[in-house]
Tab-separated table of C-alpha atoms in Angstrom:
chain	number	residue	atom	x	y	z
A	1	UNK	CA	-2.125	-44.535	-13.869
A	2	UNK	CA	1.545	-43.350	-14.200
A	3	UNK	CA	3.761	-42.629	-11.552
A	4	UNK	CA	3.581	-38.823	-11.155
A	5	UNK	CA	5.137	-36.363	-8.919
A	6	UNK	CA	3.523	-35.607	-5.786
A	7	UNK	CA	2.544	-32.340	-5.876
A	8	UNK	CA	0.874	-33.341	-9.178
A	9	UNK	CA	-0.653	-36.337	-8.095
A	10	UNK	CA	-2.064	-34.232	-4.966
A	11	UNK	CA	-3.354	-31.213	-7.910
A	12	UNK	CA	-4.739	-34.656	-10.229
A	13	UNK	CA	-7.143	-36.396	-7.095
A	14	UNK	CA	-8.194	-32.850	-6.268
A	15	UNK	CA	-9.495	-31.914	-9.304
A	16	UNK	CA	-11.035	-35.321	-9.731
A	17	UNK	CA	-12.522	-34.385	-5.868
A	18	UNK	CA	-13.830	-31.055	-7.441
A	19	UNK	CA	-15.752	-32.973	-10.502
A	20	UNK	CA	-17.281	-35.265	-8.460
A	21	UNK	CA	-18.645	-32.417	-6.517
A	22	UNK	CA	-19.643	-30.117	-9.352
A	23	UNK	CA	-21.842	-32.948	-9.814
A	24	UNK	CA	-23.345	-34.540	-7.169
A	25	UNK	CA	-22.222	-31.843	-4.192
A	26	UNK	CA	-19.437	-31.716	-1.511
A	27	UNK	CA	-21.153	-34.398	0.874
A	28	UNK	CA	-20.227	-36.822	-2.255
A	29	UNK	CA	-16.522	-36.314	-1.593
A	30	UNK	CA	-14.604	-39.327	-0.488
A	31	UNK	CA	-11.740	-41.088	-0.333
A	32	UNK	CA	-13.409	-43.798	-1.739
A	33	UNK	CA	-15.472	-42.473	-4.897
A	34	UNK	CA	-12.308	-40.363	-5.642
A	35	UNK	CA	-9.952	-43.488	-6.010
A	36	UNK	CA	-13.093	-44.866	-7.812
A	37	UNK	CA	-13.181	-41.909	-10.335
A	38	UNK	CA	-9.283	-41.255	-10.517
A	39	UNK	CA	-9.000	-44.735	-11.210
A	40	UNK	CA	-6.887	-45.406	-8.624
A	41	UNK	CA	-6.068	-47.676	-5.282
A	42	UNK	CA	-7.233	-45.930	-2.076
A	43	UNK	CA	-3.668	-46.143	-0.803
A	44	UNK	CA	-2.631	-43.814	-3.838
A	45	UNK	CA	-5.130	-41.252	-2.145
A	46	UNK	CA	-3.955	-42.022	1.175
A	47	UNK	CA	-0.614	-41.788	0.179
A	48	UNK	CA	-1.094	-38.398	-0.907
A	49	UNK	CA	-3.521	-36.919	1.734
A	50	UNK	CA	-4.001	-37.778	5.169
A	51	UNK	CA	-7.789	-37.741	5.299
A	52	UNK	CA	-10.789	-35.845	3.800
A	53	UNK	CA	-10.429	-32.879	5.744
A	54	UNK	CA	-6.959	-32.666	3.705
A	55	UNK	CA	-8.203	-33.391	0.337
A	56	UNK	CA	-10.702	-30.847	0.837
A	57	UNK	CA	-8.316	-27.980	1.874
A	58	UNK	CA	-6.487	-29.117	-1.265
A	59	UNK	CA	-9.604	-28.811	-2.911
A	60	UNK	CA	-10.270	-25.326	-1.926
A	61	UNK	CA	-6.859	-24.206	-2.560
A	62	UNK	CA	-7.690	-25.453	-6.192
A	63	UNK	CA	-10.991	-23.058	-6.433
A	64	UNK	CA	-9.259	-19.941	-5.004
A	65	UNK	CA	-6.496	-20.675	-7.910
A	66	UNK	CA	-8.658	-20.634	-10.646
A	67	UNK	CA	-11.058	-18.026	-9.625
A	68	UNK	CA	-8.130	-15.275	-9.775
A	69	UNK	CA	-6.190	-16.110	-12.822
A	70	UNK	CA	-8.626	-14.339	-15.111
A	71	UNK	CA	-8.575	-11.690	-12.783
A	72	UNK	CA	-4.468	-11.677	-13.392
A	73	UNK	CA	-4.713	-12.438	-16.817
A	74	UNK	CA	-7.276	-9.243	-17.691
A	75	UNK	CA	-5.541	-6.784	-16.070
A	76	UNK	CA	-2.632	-4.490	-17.624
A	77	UNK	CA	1.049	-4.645	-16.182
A	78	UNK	CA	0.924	-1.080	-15.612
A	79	UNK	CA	-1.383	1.866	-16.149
A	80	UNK	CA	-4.100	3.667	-14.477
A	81	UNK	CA	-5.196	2.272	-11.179
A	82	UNK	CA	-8.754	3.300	-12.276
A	83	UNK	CA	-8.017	1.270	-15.255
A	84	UNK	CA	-6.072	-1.858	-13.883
A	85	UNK	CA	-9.233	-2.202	-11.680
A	86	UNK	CA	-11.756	-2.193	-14.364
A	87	UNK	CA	-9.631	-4.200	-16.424
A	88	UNK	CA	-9.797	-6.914	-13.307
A	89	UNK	CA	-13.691	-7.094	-12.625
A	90	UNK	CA	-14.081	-7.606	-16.504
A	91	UNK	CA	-12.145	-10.872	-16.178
A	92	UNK	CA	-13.913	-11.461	-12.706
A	93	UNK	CA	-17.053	-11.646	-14.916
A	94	UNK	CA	-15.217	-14.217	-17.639
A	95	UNK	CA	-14.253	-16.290	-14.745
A	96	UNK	CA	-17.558	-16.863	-13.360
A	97	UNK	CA	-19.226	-17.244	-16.573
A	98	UNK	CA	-16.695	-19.907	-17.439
A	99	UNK	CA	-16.622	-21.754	-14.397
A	100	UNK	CA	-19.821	-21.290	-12.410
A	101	UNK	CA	-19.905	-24.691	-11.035
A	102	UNK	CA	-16.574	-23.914	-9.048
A	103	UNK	CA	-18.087	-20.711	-7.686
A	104	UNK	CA	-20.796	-22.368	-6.967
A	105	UNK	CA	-18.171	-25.365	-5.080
A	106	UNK	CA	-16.511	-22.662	-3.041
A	107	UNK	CA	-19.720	-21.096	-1.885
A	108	UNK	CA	-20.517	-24.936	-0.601
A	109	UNK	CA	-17.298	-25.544	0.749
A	110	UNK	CA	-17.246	-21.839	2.706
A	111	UNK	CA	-20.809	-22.529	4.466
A	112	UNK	CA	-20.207	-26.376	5.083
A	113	UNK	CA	-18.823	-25.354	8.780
A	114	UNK	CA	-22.266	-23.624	9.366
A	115	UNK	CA	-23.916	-26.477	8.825
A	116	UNK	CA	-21.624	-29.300	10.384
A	117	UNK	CA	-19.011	-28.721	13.291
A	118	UNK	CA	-16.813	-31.597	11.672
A	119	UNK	CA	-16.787	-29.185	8.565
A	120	UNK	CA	-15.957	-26.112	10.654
A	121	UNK	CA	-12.008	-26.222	10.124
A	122	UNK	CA	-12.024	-27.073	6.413
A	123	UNK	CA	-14.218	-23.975	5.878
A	124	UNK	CA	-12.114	-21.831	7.506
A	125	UNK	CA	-9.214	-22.670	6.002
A	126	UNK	CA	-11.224	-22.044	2.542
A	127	UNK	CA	-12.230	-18.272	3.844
A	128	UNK	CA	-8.838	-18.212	5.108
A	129	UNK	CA	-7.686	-18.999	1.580
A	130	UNK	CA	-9.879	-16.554	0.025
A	131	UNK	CA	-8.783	-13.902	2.265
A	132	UNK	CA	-5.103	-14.151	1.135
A	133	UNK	CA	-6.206	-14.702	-2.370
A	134	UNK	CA	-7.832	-11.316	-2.124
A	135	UNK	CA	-4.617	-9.612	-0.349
A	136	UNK	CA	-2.378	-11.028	-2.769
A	137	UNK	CA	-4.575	-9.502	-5.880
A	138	UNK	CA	-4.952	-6.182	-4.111
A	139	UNK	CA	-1.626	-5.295	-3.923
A	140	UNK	CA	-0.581	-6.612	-7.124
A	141	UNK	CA	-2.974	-4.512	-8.678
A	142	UNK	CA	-1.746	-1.094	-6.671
A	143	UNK	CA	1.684	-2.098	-7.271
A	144	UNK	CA	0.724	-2.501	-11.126
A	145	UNK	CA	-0.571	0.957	-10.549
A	146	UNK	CA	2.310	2.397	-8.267
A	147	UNK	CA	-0.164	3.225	-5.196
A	148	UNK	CA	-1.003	2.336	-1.846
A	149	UNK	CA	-4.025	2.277	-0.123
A	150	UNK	CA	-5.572	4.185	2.730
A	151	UNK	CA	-6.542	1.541	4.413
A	152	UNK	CA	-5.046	-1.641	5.910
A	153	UNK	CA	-4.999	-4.002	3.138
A	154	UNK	CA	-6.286	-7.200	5.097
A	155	UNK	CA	-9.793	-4.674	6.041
A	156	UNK	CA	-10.309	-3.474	2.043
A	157	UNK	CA	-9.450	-7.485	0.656
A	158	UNK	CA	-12.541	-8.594	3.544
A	159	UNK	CA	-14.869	-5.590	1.686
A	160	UNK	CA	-13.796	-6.602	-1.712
A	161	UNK	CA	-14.670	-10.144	-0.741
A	162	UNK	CA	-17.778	-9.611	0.757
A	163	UNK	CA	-19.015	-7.401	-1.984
A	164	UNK	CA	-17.896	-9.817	-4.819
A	165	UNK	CA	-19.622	-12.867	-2.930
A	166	UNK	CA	-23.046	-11.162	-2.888
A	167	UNK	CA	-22.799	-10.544	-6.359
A	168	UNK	CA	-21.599	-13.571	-7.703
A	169	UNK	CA	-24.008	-15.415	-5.728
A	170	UNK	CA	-27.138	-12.988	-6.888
A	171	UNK	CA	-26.073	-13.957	-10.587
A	172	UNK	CA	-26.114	-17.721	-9.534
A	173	UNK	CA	-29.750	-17.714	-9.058
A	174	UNK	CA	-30.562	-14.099	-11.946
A	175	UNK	CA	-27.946	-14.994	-14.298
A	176	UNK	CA	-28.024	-11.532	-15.096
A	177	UNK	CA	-24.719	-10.580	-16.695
A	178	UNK	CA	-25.088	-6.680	-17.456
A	179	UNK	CA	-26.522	-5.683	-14.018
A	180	UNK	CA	-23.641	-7.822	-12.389
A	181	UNK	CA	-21.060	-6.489	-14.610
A	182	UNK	CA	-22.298	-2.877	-13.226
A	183	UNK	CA	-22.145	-3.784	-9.817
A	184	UNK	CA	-18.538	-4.700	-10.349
A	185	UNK	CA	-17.339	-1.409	-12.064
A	186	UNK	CA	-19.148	0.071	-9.442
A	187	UNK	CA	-16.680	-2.102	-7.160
A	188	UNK	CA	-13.601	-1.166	-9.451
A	189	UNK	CA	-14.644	2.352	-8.277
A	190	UNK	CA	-15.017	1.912	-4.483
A	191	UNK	CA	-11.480	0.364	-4.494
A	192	UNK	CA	-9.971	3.104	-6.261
A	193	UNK	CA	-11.737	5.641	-3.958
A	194	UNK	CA	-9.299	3.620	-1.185
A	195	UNK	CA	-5.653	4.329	-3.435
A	196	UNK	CA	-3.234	7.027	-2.794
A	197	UNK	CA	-0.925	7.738	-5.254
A	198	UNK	CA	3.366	7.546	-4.614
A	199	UNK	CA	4.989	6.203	-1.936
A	200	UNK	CA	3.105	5.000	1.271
A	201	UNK	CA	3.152	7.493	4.151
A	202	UNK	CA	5.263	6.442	7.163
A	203	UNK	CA	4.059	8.207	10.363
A	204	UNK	CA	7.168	9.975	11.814
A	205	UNK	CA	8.962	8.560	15.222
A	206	UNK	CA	11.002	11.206	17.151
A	207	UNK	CA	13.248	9.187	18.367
A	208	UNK	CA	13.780	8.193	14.398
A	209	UNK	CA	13.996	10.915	12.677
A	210	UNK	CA	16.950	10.706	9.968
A	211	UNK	CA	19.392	14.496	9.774
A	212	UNK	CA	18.734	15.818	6.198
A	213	UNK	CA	21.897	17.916	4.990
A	214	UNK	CA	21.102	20.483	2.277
A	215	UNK	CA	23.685	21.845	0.128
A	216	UNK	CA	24.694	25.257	-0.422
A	217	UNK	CA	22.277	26.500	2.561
A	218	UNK	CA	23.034	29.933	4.136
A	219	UNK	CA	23.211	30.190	7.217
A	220	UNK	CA	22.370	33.807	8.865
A	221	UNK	CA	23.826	34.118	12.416
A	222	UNK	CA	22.596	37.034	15.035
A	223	UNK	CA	24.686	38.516	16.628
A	224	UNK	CA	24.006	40.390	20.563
A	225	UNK	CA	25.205	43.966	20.872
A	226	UNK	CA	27.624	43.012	23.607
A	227	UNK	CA	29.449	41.613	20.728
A	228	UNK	CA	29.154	44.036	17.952
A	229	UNK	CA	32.217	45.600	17.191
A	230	UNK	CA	32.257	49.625	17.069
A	231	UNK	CA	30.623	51.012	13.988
A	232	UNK	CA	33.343	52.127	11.298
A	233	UNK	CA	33.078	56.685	10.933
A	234	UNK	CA	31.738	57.563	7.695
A	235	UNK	CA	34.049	57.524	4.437
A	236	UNK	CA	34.379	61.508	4.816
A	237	UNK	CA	34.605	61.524	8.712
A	238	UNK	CA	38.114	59.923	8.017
A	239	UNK	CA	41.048	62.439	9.666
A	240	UNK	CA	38.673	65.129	10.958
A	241	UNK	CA	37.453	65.643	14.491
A	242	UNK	CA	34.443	68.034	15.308
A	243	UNK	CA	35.206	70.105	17.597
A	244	UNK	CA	33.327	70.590	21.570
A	245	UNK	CA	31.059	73.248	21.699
A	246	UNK	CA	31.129	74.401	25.242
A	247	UNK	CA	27.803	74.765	26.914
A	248	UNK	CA	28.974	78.455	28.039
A	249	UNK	CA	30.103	80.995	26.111
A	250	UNK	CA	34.272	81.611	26.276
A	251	UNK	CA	36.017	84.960	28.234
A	252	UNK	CA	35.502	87.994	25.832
A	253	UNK	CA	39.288	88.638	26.113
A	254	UNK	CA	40.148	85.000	25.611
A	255	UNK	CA	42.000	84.603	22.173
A	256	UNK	CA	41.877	81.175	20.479
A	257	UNK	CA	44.119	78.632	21.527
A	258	UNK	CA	46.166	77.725	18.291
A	259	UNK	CA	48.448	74.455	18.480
A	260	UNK	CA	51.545	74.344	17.299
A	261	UNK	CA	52.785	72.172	15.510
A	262	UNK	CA	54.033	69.286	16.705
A	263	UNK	CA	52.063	69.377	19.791
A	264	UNK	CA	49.008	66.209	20.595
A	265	UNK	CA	46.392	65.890	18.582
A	266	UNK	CA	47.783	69.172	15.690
A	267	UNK	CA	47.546	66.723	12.835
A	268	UNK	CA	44.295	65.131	13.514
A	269	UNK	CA	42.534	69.640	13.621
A	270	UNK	CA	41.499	71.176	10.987
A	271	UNK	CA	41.899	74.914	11.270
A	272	UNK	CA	38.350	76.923	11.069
């Protein structure tokens, strides 16, 4: 075999891995039977993986990749979120038409740690790997979509997950394509239900709260009586001055007191 980088010699054995378990199961996987099948020295396989345990995480890495790129590859850049999603579970059902045996694989891989504790850590890491998987597609789809959802993202991708493992495992056994195609537009449907459209809410902290100026605002001030200037007289009050009644009536024999002129206040009477 040619010299190849590692990272490609790592993706070559653990493919080869995942054959060799599509046909005989995951307890088939070894060091040995994959430098057998690869056609290569067991220090080539050692070289590139420190033990099973890390040949299988490589191997489930491998499954999680090529369950989602149909799901990628069917959905629109941009659009509807309704229709991004529906888009998506359509090429969810091309991907496990096309490749049951490796949804089969990662449903073996997933529930090998239930069965053996030596097999507990590499099935983690596979539901592990799932998880993000599911996080990752999530929000690329809302962000194809410009929303956000509802809910913590992490919580929804564990639904999604759970939901689209029941199904997937139902049509391993029914092989019934148009009631699992339902199901998942009925999915496509409960994710949507979760989306919100715009920009995320961010709850608001007092102690962050950013000063918003607004242009041209008016700003109406109230002013107390105490500092009220005195009322302007009336346009045609200007110059005149009423004069006192007095409360009792003057001397019979008392003439009007004319002012001459000249004298305080003349200018400012006007003469009855």
């Amino acid at each position: 075999m040619k010299r190849l980088p590692l990272a490609q010699r790592r993706a070559h054995l653990a493919d080869v891995a995942l054959r060799i378990a599509a046909r005989s199961g995951i307890e088939s996987v070894t060091i040995r039977a994959v430098a057998r099948e690869a056609g290569v020295s067991l220090g080539t396989v050692h070289y590139c993986f420190d033990d099973k345990d890390e040949l299988l995480r490589e191997m489930g890495r491998a499954l999680v990749g090529v369950a989602v790129d149909p799901v990628r590859g069917a959905s629109p850049s941009s659009g509807d979120f309704r229709d991004v999603l529906h888009a998506a579970v359509d090429g969810l059902m091309e991907g496990l038409r096309s490749m049951e045996d490796r949804r089969l694989l990662s449903f073996e891989l997933a529930t090998a740690g239930a069965r053996s504790s030596a097999m507990t850590d590499v099935a983690q890491a596979h539901i592990d790997q799932v998880s993000d998987m599911a996080v990752g597609v999530l929000t690329e789809l809302a962000d194809r979509a410009d929303v956000r959802y509802r809910i913590d993202v992490a919580l929804l991708a564990r639904l999604v997950v759970a939901f689209i493992d029941g199904l997937e495992l139902r049509w391993l056994v029914e092989r019934d394509d148009d009631a699992t195609l339902e199901a998942f537009h009925e999915l496509a449907d409960v994710i949507a239900s979760y989306a919100s459209p715009g920009v995320e809410e961010v709850p608001v902290d007092a102690t962050d709260v950013a000063t918003t100026v607004v242009p041209d605002t008016v700003i109406v001030a109230t002013v107390t009586p105490d500092d009220t200037a005195p009322p302007e007289p009336p346009a045609e009050a200007v110059g005149t001055v009423t004069p006192t009644v007095p409360d009792t009536p003057a001397e019979p024999d008392a003439a009007p007191q004319e002012l001459a002129v000249g004298s305080p206040g003349a200018a400012d009477v006007v003469p009855e």
